[in-house]
Coordinates of C-alpha atoms in Angstrom, one line a residue:
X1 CA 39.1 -12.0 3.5
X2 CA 39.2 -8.6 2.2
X3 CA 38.5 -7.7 -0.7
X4 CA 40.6 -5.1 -2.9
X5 CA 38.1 -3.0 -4.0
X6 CA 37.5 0.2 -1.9
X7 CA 34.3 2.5 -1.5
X8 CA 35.0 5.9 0.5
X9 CA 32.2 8.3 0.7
X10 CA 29.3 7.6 2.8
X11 CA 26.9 8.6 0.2
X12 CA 27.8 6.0 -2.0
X13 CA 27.9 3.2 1.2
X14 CA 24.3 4.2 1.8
X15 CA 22.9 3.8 -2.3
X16 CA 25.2 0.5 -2.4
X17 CA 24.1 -1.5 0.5
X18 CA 20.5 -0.5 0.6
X19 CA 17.8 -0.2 3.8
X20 CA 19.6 -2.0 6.4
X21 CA 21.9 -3.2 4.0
X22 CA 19.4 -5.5 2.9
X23 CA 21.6 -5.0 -0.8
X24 CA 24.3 -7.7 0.5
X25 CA 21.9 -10.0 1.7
X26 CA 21.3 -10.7 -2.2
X27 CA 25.0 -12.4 -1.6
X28 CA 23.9 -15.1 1.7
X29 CA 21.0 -15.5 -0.4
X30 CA 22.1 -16.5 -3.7
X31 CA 25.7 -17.2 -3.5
X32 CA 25.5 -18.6 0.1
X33 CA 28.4 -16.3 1.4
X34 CA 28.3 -12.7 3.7
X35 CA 29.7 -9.9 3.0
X36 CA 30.2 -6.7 5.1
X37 CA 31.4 -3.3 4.7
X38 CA 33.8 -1.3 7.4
X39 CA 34.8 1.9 6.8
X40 CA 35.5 1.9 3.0
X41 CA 36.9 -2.0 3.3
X42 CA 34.5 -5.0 1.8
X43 CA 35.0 -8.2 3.7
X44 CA 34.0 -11.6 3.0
X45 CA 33.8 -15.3 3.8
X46 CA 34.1 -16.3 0.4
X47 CA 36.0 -19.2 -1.0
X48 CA 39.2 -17.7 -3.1
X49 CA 37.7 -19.4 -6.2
X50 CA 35.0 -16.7 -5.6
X51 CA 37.1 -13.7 -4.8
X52 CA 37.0 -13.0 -8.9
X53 CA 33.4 -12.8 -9.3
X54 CA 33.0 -10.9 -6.6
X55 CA 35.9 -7.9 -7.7
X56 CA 34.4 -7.8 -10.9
X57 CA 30.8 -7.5 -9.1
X58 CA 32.0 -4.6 -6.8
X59 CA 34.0 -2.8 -9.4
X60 CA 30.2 -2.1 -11.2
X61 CA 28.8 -1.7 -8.0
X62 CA 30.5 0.7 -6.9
X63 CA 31.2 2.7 -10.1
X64 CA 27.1 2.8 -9.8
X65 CA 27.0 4.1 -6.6
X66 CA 30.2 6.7 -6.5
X67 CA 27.7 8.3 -10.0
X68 CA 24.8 8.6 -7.7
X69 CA 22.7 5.3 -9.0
X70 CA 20.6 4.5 -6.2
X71 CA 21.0 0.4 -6.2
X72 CA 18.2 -2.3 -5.6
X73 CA 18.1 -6.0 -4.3
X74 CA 17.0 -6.3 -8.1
X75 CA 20.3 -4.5 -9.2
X76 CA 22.4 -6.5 -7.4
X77 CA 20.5 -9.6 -7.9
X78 CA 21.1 -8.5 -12.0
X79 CA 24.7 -7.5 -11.9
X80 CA 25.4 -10.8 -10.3
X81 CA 24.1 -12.9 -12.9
X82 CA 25.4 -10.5 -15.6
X83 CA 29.0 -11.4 -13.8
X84 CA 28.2 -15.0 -14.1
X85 CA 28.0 -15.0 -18.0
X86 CA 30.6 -12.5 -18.0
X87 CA 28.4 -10.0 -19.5
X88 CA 29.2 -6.8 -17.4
X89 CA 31.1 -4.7 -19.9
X90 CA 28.2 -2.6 -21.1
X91 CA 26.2 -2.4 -17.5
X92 CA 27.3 1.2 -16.5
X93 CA 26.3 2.6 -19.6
X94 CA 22.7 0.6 -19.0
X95 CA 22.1 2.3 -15.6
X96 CA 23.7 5.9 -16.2
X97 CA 22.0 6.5 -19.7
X98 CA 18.8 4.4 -18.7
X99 CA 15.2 7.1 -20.4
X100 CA 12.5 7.2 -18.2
X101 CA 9.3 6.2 -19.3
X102 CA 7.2 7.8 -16.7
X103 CA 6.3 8.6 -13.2
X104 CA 3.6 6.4 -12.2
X105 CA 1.1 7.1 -9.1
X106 CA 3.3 6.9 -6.3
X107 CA 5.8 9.3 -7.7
X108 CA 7.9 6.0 -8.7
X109 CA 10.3 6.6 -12.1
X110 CA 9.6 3.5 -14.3
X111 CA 13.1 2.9 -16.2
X112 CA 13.8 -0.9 -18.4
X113 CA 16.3 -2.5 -16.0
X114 CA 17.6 -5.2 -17.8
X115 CA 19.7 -4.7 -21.7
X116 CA 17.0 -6.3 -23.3
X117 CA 14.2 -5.0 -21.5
X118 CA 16.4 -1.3 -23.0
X119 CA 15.8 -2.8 -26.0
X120 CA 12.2 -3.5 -25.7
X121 CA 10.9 0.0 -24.5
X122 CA 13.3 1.5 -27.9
X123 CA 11.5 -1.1 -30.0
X124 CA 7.5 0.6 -28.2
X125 CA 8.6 4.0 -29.4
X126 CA 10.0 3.2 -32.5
X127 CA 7.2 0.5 -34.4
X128 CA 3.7 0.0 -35.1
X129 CA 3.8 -3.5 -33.9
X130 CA 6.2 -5.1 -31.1
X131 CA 6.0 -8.8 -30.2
X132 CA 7.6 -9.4 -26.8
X133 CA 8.2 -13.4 -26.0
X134 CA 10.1 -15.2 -23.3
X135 CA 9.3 -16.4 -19.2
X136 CA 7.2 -14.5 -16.8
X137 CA 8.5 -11.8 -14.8
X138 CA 10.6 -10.4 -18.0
X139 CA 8.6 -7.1 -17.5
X140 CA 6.5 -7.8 -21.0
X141 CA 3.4 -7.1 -19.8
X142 CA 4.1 -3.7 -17.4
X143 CA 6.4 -2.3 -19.5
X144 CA 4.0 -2.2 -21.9
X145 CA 1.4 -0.9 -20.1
X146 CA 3.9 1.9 -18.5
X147 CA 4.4 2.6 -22.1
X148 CA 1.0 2.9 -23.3
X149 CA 0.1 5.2 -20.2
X150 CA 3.0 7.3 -21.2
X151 CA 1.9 7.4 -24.9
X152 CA -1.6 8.4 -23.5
X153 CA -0.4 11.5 -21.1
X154 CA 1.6 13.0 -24.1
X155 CA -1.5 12.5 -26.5
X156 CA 0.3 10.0 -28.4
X157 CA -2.8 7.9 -28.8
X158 CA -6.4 8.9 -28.1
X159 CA -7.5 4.9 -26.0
X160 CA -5.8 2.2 -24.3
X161 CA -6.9 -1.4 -24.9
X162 CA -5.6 -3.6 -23.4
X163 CA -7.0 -7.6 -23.8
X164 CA -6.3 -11.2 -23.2
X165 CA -7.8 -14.4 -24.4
X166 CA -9.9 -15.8 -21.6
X167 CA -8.9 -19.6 -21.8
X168 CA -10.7 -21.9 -19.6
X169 CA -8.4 -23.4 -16.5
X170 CA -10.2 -26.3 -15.2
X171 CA -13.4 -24.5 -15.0
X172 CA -16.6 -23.5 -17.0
X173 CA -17.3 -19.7 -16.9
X174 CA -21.0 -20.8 -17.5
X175 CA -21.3 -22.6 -14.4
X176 CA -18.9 -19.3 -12.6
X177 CA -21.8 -16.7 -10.5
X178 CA -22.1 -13.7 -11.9
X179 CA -23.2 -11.7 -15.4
X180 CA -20.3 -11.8 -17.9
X181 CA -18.1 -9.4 -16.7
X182 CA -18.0 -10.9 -13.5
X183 CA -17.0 -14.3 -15.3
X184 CA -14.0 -12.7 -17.3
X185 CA -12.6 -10.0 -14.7
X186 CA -10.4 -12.0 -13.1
X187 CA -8.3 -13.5 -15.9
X188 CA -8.2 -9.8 -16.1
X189 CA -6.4 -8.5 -12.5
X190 CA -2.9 -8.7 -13.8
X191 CA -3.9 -5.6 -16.6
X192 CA -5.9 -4.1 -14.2
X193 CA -3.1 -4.1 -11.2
X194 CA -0.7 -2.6 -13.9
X195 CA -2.6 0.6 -14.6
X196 CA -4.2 1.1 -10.7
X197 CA -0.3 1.2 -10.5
X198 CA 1.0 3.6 -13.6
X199 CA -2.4 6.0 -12.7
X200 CA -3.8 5.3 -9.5
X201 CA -6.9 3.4 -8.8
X202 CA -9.3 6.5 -9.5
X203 CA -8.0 8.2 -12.5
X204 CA -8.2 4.3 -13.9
X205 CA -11.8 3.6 -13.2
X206 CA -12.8 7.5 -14.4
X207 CA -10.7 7.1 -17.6
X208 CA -12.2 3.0 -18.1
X209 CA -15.7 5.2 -17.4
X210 CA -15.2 7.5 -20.4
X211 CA -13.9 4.8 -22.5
X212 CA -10.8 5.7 -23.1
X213 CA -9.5 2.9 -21.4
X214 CA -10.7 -0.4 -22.8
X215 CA -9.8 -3.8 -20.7
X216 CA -11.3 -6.5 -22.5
X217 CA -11.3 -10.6 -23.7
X218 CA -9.9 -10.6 -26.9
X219 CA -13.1 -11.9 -28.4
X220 CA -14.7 -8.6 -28.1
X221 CA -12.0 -7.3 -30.7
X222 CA -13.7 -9.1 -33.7
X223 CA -15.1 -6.7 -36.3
X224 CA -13.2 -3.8 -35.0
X225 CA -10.6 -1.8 -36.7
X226 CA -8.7 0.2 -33.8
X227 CA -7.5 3.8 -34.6
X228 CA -5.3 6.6 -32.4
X229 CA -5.0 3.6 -30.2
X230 CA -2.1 2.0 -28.0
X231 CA -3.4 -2.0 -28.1
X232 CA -1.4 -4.3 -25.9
X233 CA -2.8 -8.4 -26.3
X234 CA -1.1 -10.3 -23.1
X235 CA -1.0 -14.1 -23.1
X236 CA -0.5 -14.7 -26.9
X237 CA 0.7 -18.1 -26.2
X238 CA -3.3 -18.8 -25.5
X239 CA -4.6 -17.4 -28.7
X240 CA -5.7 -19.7 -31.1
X241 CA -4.6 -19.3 -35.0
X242 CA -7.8 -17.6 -36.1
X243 CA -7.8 -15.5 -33.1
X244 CA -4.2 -14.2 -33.5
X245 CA -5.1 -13.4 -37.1
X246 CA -8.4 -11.3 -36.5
X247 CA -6.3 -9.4 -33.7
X248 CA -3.9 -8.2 -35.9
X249 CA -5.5 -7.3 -38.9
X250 CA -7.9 -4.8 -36.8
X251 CA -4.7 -2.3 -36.5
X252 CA -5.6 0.8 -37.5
X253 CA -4.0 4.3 -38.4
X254 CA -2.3 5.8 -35.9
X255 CA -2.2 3.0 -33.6
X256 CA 0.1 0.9 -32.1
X257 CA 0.3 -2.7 -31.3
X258 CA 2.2 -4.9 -28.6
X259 CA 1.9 -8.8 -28.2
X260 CA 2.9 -10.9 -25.2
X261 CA 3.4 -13.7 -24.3
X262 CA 5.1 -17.0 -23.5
X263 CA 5.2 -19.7 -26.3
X264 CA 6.4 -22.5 -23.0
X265 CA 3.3 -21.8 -21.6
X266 CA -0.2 -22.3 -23.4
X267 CA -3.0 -23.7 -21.8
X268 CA -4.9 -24.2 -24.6
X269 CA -6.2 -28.1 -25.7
X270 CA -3.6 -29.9 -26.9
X271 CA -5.3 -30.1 -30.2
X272 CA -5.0 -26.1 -30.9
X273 CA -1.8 -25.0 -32.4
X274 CA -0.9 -21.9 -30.0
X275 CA -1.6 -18.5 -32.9
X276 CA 1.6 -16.3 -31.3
X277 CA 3.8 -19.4 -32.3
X278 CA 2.8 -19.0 -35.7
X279 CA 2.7 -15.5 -36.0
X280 CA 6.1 -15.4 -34.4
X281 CA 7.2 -18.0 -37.4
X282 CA 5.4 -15.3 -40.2
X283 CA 6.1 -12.3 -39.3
X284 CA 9.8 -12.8 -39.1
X285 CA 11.9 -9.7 -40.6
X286 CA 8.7 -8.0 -41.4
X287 CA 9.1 -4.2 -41.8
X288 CA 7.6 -1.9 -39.0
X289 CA 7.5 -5.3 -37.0
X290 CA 10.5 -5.7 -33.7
X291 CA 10.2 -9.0 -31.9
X292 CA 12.3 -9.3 -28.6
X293 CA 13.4 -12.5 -27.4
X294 CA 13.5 -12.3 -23.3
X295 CA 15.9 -14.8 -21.7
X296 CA 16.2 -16.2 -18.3
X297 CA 18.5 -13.5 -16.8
X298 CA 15.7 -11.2 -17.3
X299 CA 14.3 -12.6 -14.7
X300 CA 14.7 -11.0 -11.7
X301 CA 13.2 -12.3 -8.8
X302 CA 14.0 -12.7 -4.6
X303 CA 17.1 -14.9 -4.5
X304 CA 15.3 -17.8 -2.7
X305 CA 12.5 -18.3 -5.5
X306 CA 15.5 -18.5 -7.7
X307 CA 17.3 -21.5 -5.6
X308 CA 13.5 -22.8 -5.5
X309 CA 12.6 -22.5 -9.0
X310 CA 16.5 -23.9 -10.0
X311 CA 15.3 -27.2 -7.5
X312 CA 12.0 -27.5 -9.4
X313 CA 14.5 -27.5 -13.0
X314 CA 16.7 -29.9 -11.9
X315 CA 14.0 -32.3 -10.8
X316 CA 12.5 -32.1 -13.8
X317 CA 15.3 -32.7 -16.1

């Protein structure tokens, strides 16, 4: 079946259906139907109760491409749950007006791809403290990061910290090899990965040399008041009350604050109220404070962890 929308200049093809069109394989993947392009005609195999979401899908598509937007898997992928809740009105204005944050290591431009990850990167620049809750793979965490690096480069802030509570997973760091930093690196990696990506593995270990990087377990934040700095806590969820508090009073002039987490996913003992569930519940509507909700469709992911993940749901419910 052919569709009624019409793309004409190769250009635009080329951003549109990606390396070896690997854009409409986003299509088999998730909505289990092909879809070709011939000269400037799109074809499908699609059922004709489809044929709707798919002409409002192309329309964006390739308004996108015809304005020069080089489009991704995770474009696609977005745009076609967008059409599903029939949220697509606002999306051109999302991609053609999208502020980049910065260039990290490998020449990459780091942009917020998603409306409320736009609205999480305004809410960095604009507040001294930002809480950012909601699933994994929401971009909290290295948006933040991509943020503070950026605030770092323009001499924003003086230090990055960056910290997480190191919570026990079925086993005891006393009985783990190594001194202490051994013990606590790896519930570190993910903050790590993030900046060997924004600066490149060697400018991070020289700047983490002269201290003006900082990557640390949360507990070595008590008795500290943190000034000209650009903090980011991840895992909230697995702070404890007391620990939550002492984090956020040590704010300091000049600094700025961002909290992540997931309140669906604490591992701490059943017996320890999570402390980013209760800060979330006090610090409603709080001047100088933004907290961003992330949903589901902010999740981005390959189309087949999707179906996978959507199994897992269903047996569970």
């Amino acid at each position: 079946m052919k569709l009624n929308r019409q793309i004409h200049h190769a250009e635009a093809i080329a951003r549109l259906v990606g390396i070896q069109d690997r854009n409409l394989l986003v299509f088999k993947q998730y909505l289990g139907i092909n879809v070709s392009i011939m000269g400037s005609e799109i074809y499908t195999d699609a059922k004709t109760e489809q044929i709707p979401l798919l002409e409002a899908i192309f329309a964006v598509l390739i308004e996108l491409a015809e304005h020069q937007v080089q489009l991704t898997e995770r474009d696609v992928m977005y745009i076609i749950k967008l059409a599903e809740k029939d949220e697509l009105s606002d999306v051109f204005d999302l991609y053609r007006n999208r502020k980049k944050i910065l260039v990290n290591d490998q020449g990459k431009s780091i942009y917020p791809k998603t409306f409320n990850q736009r609205t999480y990167v305004e809410a960095l620049s604009n507040y001294d403290l930002v809480i950012g809750v909601g699933p994994a793979g929401t971009g909290k965490t290295y948006l933040a990061v991509a943020q503070a690096v950026a605030d770092l480069k323009n001499s924003k802030v003086k230090k990055l910290i960056l910290t997480r509570p190191v919570v026990e997973a079925g086993e005891n760091l006393g009985f783990l090899p190594g001194d202490l930093k051994e013990k606590v690196d790896p519930y570190l990696v993910p903050l790590y990965d993030a900046l060997y990506e924004m600066l490149g593995t060697e400018t991070t270990n020289a700047l983490i040399e002269k201290g003006i990087i900082e990557i640390a377990p949360l507990a070595y934040m008590r008795g500290r008041t943190l000034e000209n700095a650009f903090v980011i806590l991840d895992e909230a969820q697995n702070t404890t009350k007391i620990q939550m508090k002492m984090f956020l009073t040590r704010l300091g002039f000049a600094s700025k604050m961002v909290i992540t987490g997931d309140p669906s996913q604490s591992d701490l003992p059943k017996a320890d109220a999570s402390g980013l569930n209760q800060a979330l519940a006090l610090l409603q509507n709080l001047d100088d404070i933004k907290i961003i909700q992330f949903e589901k469709i902010d999740v981005v992911r390959h189309p087949l962890v999707q179906r996978i993940l959507e199994r897992y749901e269903s047996n569970e419910n």
